[in-house]
mmCIF file of C-alpha atoms and ligand atoms in Angstrom:
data_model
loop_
_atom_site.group_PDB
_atom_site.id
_atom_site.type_symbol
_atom_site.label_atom_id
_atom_site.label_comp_id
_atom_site.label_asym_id
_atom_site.label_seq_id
_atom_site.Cartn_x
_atom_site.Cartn_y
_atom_site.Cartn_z
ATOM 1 C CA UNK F 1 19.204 -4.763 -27.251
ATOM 2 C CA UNK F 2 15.903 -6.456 -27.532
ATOM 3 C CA UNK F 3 15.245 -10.105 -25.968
ATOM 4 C CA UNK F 4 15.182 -11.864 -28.732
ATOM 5 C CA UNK F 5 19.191 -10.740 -29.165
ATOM 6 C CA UNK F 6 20.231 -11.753 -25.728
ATOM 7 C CA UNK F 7 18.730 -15.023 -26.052
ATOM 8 C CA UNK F 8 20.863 -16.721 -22.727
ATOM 9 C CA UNK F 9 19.473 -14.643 -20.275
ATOM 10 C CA UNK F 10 15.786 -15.853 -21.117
ATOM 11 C CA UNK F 11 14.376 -18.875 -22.302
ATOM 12 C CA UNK F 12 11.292 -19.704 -23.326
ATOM 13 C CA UNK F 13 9.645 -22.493 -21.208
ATOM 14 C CA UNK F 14 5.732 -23.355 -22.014
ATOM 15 C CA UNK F 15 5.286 -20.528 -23.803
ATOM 16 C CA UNK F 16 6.814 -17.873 -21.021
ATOM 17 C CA UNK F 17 9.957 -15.988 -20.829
ATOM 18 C CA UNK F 18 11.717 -17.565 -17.525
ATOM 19 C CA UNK F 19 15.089 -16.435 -16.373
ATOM 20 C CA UNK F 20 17.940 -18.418 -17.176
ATOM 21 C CA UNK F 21 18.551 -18.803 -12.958
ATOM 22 C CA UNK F 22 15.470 -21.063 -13.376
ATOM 23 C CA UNK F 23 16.589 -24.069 -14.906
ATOM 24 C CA UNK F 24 14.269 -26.255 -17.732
ATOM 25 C CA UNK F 25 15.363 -29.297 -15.575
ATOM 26 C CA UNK F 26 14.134 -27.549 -11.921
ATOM 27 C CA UNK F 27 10.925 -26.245 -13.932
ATOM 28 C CA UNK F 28 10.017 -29.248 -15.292
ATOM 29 C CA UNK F 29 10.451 -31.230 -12.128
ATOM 30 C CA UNK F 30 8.020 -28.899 -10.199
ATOM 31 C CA UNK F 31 5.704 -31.313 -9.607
ATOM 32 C CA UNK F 32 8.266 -33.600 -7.806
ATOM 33 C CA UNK F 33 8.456 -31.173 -4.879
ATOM 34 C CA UNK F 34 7.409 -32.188 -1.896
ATOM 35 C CA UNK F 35 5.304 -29.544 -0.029
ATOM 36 C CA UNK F 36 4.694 -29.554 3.706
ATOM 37 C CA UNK F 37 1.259 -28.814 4.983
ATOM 38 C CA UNK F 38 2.407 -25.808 7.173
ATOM 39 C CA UNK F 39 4.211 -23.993 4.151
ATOM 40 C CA UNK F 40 3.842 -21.142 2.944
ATOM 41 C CA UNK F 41 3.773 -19.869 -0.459
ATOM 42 C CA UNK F 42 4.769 -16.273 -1.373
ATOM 43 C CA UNK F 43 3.333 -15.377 -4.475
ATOM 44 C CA UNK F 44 3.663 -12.485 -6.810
ATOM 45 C CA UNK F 45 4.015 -11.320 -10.249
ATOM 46 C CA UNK F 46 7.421 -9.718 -10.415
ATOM 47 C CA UNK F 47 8.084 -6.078 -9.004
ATOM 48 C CA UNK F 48 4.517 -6.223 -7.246
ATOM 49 C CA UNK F 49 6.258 -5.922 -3.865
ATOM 50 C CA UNK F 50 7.369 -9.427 -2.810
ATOM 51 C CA UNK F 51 10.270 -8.190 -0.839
ATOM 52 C CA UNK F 52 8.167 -5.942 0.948
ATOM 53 C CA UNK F 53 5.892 -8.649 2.199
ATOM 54 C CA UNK F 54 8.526 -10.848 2.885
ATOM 55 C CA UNK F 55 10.614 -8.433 5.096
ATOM 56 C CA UNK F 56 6.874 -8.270 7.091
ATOM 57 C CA UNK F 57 6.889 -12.204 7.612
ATOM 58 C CA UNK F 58 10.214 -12.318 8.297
ATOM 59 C CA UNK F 59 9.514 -9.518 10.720
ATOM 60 C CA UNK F 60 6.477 -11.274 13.015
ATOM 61 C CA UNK F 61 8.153 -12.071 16.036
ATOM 62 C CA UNK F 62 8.008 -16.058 17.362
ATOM 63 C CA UNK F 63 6.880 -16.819 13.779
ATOM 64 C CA UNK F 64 8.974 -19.500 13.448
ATOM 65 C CA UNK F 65 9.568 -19.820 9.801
ATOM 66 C CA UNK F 66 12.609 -19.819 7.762
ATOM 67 C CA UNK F 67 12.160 -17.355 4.502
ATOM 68 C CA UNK F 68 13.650 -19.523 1.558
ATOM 69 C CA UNK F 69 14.665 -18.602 -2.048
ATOM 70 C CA UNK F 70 12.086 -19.006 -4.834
ATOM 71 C CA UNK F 71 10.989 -22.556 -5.722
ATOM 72 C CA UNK F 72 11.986 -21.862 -9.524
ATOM 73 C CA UNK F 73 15.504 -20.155 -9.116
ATOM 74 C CA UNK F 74 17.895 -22.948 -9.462
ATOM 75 C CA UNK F 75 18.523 -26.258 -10.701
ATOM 76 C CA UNK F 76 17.414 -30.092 -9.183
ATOM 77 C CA UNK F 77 19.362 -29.668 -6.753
ATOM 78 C CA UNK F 78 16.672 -27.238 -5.340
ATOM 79 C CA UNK F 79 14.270 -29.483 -3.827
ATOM 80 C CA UNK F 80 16.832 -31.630 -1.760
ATOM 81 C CA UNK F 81 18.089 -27.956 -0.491
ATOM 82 C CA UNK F 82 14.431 -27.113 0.610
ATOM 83 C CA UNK F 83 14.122 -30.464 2.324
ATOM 84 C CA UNK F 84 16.867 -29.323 4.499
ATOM 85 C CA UNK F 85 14.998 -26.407 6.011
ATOM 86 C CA UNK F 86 14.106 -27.669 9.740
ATOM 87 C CA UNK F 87 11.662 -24.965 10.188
ATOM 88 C CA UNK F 88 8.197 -23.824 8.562
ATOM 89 C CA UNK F 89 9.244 -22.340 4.993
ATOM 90 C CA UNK F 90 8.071 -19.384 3.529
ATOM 91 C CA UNK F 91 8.871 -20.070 -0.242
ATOM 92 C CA UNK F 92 8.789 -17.074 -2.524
ATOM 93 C CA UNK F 93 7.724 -17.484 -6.227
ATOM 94 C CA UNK F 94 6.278 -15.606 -9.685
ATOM 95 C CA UNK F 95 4.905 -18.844 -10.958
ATOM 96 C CA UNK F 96 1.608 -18.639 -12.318
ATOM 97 C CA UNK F 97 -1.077 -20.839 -10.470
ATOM 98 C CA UNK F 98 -1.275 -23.464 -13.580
ATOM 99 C CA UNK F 99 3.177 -23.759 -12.879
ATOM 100 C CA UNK F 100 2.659 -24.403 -8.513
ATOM 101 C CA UNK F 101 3.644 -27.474 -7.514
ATOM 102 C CA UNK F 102 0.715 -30.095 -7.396
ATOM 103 C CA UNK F 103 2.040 -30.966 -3.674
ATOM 104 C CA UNK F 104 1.127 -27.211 -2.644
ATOM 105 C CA UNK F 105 -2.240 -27.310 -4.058
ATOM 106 C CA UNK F 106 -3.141 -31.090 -2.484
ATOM 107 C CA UNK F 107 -1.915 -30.219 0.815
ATOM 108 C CA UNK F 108 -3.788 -26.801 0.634
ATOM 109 C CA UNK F 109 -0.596 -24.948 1.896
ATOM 110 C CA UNK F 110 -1.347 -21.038 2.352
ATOM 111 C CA UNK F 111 -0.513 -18.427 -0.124
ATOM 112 C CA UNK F 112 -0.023 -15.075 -0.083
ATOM 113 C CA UNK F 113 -0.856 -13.879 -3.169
ATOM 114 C CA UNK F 114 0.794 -9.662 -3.858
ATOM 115 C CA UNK F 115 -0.920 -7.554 -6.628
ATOM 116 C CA UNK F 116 -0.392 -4.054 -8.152
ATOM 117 C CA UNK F 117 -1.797 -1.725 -10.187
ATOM 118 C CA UNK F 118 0.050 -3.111 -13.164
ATOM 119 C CA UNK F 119 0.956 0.602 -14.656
ATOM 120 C CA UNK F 120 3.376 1.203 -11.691
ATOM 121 C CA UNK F 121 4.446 -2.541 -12.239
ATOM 122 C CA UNK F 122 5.345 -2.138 -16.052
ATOM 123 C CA UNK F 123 6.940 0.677 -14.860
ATOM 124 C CA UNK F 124 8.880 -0.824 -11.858
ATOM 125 C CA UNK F 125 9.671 -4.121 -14.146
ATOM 126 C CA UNK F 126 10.802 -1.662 -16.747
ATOM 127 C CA UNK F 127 13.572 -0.151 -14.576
ATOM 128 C CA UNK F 128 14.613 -4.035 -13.359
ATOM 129 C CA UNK F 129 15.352 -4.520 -17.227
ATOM 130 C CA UNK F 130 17.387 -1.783 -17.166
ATOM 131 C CA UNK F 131 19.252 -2.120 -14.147
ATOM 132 C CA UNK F 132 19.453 -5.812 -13.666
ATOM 133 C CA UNK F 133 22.226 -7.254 -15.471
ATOM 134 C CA UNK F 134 19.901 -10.654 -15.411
ATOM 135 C CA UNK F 135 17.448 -9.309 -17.532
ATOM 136 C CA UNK F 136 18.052 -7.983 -21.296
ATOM 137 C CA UNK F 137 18.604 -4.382 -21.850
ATOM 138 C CA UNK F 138 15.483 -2.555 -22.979
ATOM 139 C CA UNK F 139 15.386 0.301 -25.771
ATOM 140 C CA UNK F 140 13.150 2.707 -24.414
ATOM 141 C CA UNK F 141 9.924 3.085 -21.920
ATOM 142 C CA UNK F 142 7.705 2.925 -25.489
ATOM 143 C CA UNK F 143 8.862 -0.708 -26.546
ATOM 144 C CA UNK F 144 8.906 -1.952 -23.111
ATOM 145 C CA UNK F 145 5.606 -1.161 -22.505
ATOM 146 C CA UNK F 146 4.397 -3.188 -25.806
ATOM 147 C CA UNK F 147 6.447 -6.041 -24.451
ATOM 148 C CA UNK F 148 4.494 -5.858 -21.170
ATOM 149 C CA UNK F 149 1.006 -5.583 -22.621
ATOM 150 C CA UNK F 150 2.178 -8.546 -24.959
ATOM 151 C CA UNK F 151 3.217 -10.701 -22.286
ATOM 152 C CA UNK F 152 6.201 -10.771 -23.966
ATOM 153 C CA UNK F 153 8.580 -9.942 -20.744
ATOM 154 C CA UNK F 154 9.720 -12.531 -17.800
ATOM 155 C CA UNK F 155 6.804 -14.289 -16.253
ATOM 156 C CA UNK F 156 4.974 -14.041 -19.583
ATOM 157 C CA UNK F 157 1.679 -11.685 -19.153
ATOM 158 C CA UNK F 158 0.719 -9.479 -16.104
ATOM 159 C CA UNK F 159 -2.854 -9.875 -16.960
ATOM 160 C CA UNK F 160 -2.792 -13.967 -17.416
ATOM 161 C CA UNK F 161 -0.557 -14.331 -14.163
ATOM 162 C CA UNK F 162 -3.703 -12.141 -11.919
ATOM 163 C CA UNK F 163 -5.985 -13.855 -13.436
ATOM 164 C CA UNK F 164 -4.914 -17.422 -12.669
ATOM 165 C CA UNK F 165 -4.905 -16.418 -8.942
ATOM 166 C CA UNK F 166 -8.058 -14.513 -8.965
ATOM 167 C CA UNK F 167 -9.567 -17.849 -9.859
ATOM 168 C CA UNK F 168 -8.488 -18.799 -5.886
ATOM 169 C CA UNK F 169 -9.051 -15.699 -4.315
ATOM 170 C CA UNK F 170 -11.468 -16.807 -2.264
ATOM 171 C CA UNK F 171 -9.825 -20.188 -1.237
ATOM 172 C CA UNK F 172 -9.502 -20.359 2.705
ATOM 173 C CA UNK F 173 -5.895 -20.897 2.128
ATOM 174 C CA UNK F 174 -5.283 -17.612 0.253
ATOM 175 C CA UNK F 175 -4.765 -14.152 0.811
ATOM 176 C CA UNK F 176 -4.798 -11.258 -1.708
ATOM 177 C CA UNK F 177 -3.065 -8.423 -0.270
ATOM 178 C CA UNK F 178 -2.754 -5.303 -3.012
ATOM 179 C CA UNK F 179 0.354 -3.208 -2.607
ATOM 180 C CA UNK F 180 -1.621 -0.315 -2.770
ATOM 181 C CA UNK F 181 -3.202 -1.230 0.231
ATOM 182 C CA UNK F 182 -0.675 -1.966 2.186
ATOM 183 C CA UNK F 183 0.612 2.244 1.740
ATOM 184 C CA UNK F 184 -2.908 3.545 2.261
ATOM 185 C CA UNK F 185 -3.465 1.306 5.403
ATOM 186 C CA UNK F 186 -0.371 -0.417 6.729
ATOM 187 C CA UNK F 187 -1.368 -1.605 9.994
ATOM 188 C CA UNK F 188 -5.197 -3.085 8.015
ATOM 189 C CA UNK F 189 -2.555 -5.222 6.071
ATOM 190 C CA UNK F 190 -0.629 -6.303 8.501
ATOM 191 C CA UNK F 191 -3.750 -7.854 10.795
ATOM 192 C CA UNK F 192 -4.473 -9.852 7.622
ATOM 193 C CA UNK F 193 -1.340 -11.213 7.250
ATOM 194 C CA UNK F 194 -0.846 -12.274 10.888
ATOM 195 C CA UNK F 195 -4.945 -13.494 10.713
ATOM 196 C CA UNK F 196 -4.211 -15.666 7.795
ATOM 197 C CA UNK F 197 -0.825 -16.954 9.269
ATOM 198 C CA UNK F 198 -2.308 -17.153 12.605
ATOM 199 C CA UNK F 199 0.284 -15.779 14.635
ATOM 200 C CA UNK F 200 -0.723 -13.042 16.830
ATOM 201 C CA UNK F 201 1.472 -9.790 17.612
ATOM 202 C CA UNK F 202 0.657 -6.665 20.018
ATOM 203 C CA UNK F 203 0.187 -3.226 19.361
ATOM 204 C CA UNK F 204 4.038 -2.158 20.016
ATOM 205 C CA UNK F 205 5.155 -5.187 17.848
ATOM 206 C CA UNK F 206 3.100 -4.526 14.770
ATOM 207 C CA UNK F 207 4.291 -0.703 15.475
ATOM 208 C CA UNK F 208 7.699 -2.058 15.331
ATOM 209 C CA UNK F 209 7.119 -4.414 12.539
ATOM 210 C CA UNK F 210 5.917 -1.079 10.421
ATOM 211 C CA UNK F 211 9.099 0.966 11.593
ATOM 212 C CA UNK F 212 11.200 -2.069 10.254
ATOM 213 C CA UNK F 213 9.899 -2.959 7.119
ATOM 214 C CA UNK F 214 9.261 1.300 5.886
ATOM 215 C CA UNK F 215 10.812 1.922 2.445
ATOM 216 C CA UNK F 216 13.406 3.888 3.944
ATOM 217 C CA UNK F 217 14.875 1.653 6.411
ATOM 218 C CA UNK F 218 14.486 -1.560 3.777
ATOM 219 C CA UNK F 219 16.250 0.773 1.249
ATOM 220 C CA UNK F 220 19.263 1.467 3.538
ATOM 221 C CA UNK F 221 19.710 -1.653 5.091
ATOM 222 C CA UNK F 222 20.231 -2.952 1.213
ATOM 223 C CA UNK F 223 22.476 -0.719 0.820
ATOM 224 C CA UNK F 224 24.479 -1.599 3.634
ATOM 225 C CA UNK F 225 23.782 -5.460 3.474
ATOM 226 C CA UNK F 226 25.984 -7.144 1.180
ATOM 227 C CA UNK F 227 23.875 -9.189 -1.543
ATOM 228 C CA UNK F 228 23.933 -12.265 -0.231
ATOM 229 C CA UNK F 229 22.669 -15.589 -2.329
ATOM 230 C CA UNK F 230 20.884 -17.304 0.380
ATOM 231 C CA UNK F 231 18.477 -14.216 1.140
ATOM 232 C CA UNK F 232 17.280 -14.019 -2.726
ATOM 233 C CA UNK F 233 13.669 -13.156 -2.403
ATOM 234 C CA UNK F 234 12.821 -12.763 -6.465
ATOM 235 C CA UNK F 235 13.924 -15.351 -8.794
ATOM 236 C CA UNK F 236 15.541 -12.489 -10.768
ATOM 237 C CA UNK F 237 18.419 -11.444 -8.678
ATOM 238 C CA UNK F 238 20.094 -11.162 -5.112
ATOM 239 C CA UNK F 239 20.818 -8.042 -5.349
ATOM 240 C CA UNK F 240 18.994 -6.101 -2.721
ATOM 241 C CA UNK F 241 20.440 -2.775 -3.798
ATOM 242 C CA UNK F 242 18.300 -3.027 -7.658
ATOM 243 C CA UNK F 243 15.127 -3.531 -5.716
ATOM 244 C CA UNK F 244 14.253 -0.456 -3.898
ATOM 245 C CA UNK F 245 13.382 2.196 -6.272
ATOM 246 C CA UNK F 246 10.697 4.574 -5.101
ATOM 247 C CA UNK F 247 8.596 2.624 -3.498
ATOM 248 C CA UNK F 248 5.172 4.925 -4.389
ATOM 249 C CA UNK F 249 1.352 4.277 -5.958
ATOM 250 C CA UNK F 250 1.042 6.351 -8.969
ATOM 251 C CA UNK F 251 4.570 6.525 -10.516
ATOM 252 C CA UNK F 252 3.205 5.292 -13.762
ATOM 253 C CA UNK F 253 1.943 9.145 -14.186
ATOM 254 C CA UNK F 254 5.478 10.557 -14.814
ATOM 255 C CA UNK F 255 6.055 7.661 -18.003
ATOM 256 C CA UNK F 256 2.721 6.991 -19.916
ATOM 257 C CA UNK F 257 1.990 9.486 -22.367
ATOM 258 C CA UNK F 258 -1.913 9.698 -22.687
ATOM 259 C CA UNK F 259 -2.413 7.361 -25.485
ATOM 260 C CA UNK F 260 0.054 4.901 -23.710
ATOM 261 C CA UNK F 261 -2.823 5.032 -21.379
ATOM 262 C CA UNK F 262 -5.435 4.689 -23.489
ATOM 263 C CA UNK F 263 -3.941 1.720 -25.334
ATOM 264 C CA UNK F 264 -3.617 0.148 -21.892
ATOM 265 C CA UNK F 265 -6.987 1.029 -20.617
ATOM 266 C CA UNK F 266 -8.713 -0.731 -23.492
ATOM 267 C CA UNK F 267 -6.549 -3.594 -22.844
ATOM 268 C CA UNK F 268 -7.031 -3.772 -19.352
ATOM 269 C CA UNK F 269 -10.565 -3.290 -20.191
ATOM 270 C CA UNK F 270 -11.087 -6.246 -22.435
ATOM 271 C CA UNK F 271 -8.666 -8.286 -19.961
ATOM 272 C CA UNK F 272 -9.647 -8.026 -16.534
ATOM 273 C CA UNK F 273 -13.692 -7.169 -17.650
ATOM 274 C CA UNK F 274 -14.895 -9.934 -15.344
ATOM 275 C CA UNK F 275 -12.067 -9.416 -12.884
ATOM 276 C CA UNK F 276 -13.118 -7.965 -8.946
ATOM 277 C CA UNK F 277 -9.190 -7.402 -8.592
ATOM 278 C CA UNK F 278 -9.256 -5.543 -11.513
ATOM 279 C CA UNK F 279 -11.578 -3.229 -10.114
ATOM 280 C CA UNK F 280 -9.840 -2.881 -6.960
ATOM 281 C CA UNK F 281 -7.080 -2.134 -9.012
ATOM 282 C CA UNK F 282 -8.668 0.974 -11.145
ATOM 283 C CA UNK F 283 -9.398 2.174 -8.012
ATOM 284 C CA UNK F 284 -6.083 1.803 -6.383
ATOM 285 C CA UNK F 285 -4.455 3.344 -9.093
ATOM 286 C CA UNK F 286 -4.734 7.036 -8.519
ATOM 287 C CA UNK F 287 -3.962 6.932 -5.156
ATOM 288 C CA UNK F 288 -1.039 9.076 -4.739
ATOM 289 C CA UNK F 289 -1.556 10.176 -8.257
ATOM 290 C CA UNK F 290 -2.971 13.367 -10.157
HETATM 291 P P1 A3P A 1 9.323 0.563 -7.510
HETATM 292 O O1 A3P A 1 10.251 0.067 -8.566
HETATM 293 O O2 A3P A 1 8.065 1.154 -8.079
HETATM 294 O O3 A3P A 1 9.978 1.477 -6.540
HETATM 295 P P2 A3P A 1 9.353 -6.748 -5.752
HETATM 296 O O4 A3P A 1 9.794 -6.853 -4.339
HETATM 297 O O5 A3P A 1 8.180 -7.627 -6.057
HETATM 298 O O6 A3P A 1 10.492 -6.925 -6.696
HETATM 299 O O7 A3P A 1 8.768 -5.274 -5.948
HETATM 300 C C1 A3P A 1 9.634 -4.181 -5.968
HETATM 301 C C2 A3P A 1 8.828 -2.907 -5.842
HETATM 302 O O8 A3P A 1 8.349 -2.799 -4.492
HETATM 303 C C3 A3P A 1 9.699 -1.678 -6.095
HETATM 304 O O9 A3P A 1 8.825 -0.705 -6.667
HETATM 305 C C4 A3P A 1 10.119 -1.329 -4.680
HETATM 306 O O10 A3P A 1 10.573 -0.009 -4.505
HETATM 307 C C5 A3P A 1 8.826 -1.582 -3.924
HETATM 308 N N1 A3P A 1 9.064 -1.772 -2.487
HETATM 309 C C6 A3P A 1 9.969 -2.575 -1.903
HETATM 310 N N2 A3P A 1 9.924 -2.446 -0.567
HETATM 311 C C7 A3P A 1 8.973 -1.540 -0.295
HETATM 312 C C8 A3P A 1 8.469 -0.981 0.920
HETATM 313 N N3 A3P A 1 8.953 -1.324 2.107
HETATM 314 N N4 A3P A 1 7.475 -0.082 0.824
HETATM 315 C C9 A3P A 1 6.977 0.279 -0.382
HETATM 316 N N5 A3P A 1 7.414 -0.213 -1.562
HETATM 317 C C10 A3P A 1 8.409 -1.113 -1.520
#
């Protein structure tokens, strides 16, 4: 069934498909939120490895933070929820830079900001559609894959979200970290993160950080965990057990069929022409690929 025939489990808000967990009330009262100067803000176009990261925050010993669910899954009674939280918050969300709260970009509250190649993500999103019972059914790989390079899927456009981010790459309050990255050189990532949060961890605790947070051990401690609503990381679902998939650079391979990558090529071309992260990203791409 296409999205347009399973119209309740999207809306349209602005212009972009939202789940129907995020509530036209809660997204139109973002700006109401009140944002604390020590939060932090986990950004991240869908399936670019949020849970990932956030398993590595939650992961920094003495950190002292309390990881939330995303500031746009809910309704009004969100904010009053988040107010609650006694300790520093790390808030998850896909919102796009223009949607963030105006409180988070006054108080300059750090981001994280997660990117990836955005083949493996059409694929990765792709399998969510399938699999997640909060997202419409999709046909085949073929008209997902024009949805995607339309924009047309949850989030609205891979290419529009990056971009609105890239503009603050280079903010002190930011951080870029690229998925692909973070598999190539594990430990290089880590440092960042704990730079940027300023929290500083030893040799045997970023060791065990990396043993902790593997793809293995996150897959089968979802499988063991039972979903629980309070630990939703993506605005999508809290359903640990749809999230960990394969967990690889260079998946895409086994799905586009060379003029699926040619069509996206031009368009990634044409989108991301003046983009540094999109050159990052070409390179990143083949990684573990042929
Ligand atoms: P795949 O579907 O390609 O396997 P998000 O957390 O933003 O929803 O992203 C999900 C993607 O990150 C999935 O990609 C998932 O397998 C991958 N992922 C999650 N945890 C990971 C980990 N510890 N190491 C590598 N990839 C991970």
């Amino acid at each position: 069934m296409s999205s347009q025939s399973q119209p309740s489990l999207l809306h349209k808000y602005k212009g972009i498909l939202f789940s129907a967990m995020s509530s036209e009330e809660l997204l139109d009262s973002l700006d109401s939120f009140d944002a604390r100067e020590d939060d932090i803000f986990l950004v991240s176009y869908p399936k670019s490895g949020t849970h990932w990261v956030a398993e590595v925050i939650e992961n920094i010993p003495n950190a002292g933070i309390t990881l939330t669910s995303p500031i746009e899954w809910g309704d009004v009674s969100k904010f009053k929820e988040l107010k609650m939280v006694p300790k520093r918050r790390v808030i998850p969300t896909h919102l796009s830079y223009e949607m963030i709260p105006v409180t988070v970009k006054q108080k300059q509250c750090k981001i994280v900001y997660v990117v990836r190649n955005p083949k493996d993500t059409a694929v990765s999103l792709f399998h969510y559609y399938k699999d997640n019972p909060n997202l419409p059914s999709t046909e085949t790989w073929a008209v997902f894959l024009e949805l995607f390079l339309k924009g047309d899927v949850v989030y609205g456009s891979w290419f529009d979200h990056v971009l609105s981010w890239e503009k603050h790459k280079n903010d002190k309050n930011v951080l870029f970290l690229f998925y692909e990255e973070m598999k190539n050189d594990f430990a290089k990532s880590l440092k960042k993160i704990t730079a940027f949060l300023g929290i500083s961890v030893n040799d045997s605790e970023m060791s065990q950080i990396a043993r902790n947070t593997s793809f293995s051990e996150m897959k089968s401690n979802a499988v063991k965990e039972n979903s629980d609503p309070n630990h939703t990381i993506c605005a999508l679902t809290s359903n640990r057990n749809l999230v960990f998939r394969k967990g690889v650079v260079g998946d895409w391979i086994n799905y586009f069929t060379p003029k699926q990558k040619r069509v996206f090529d031009e368009v990634f071309t044409e989108k991301m022409r003046h983009s540094d992260v999109g050159r990052c990203l070409k390179e990143y791409e083949n990684v573990d690929g042929k």
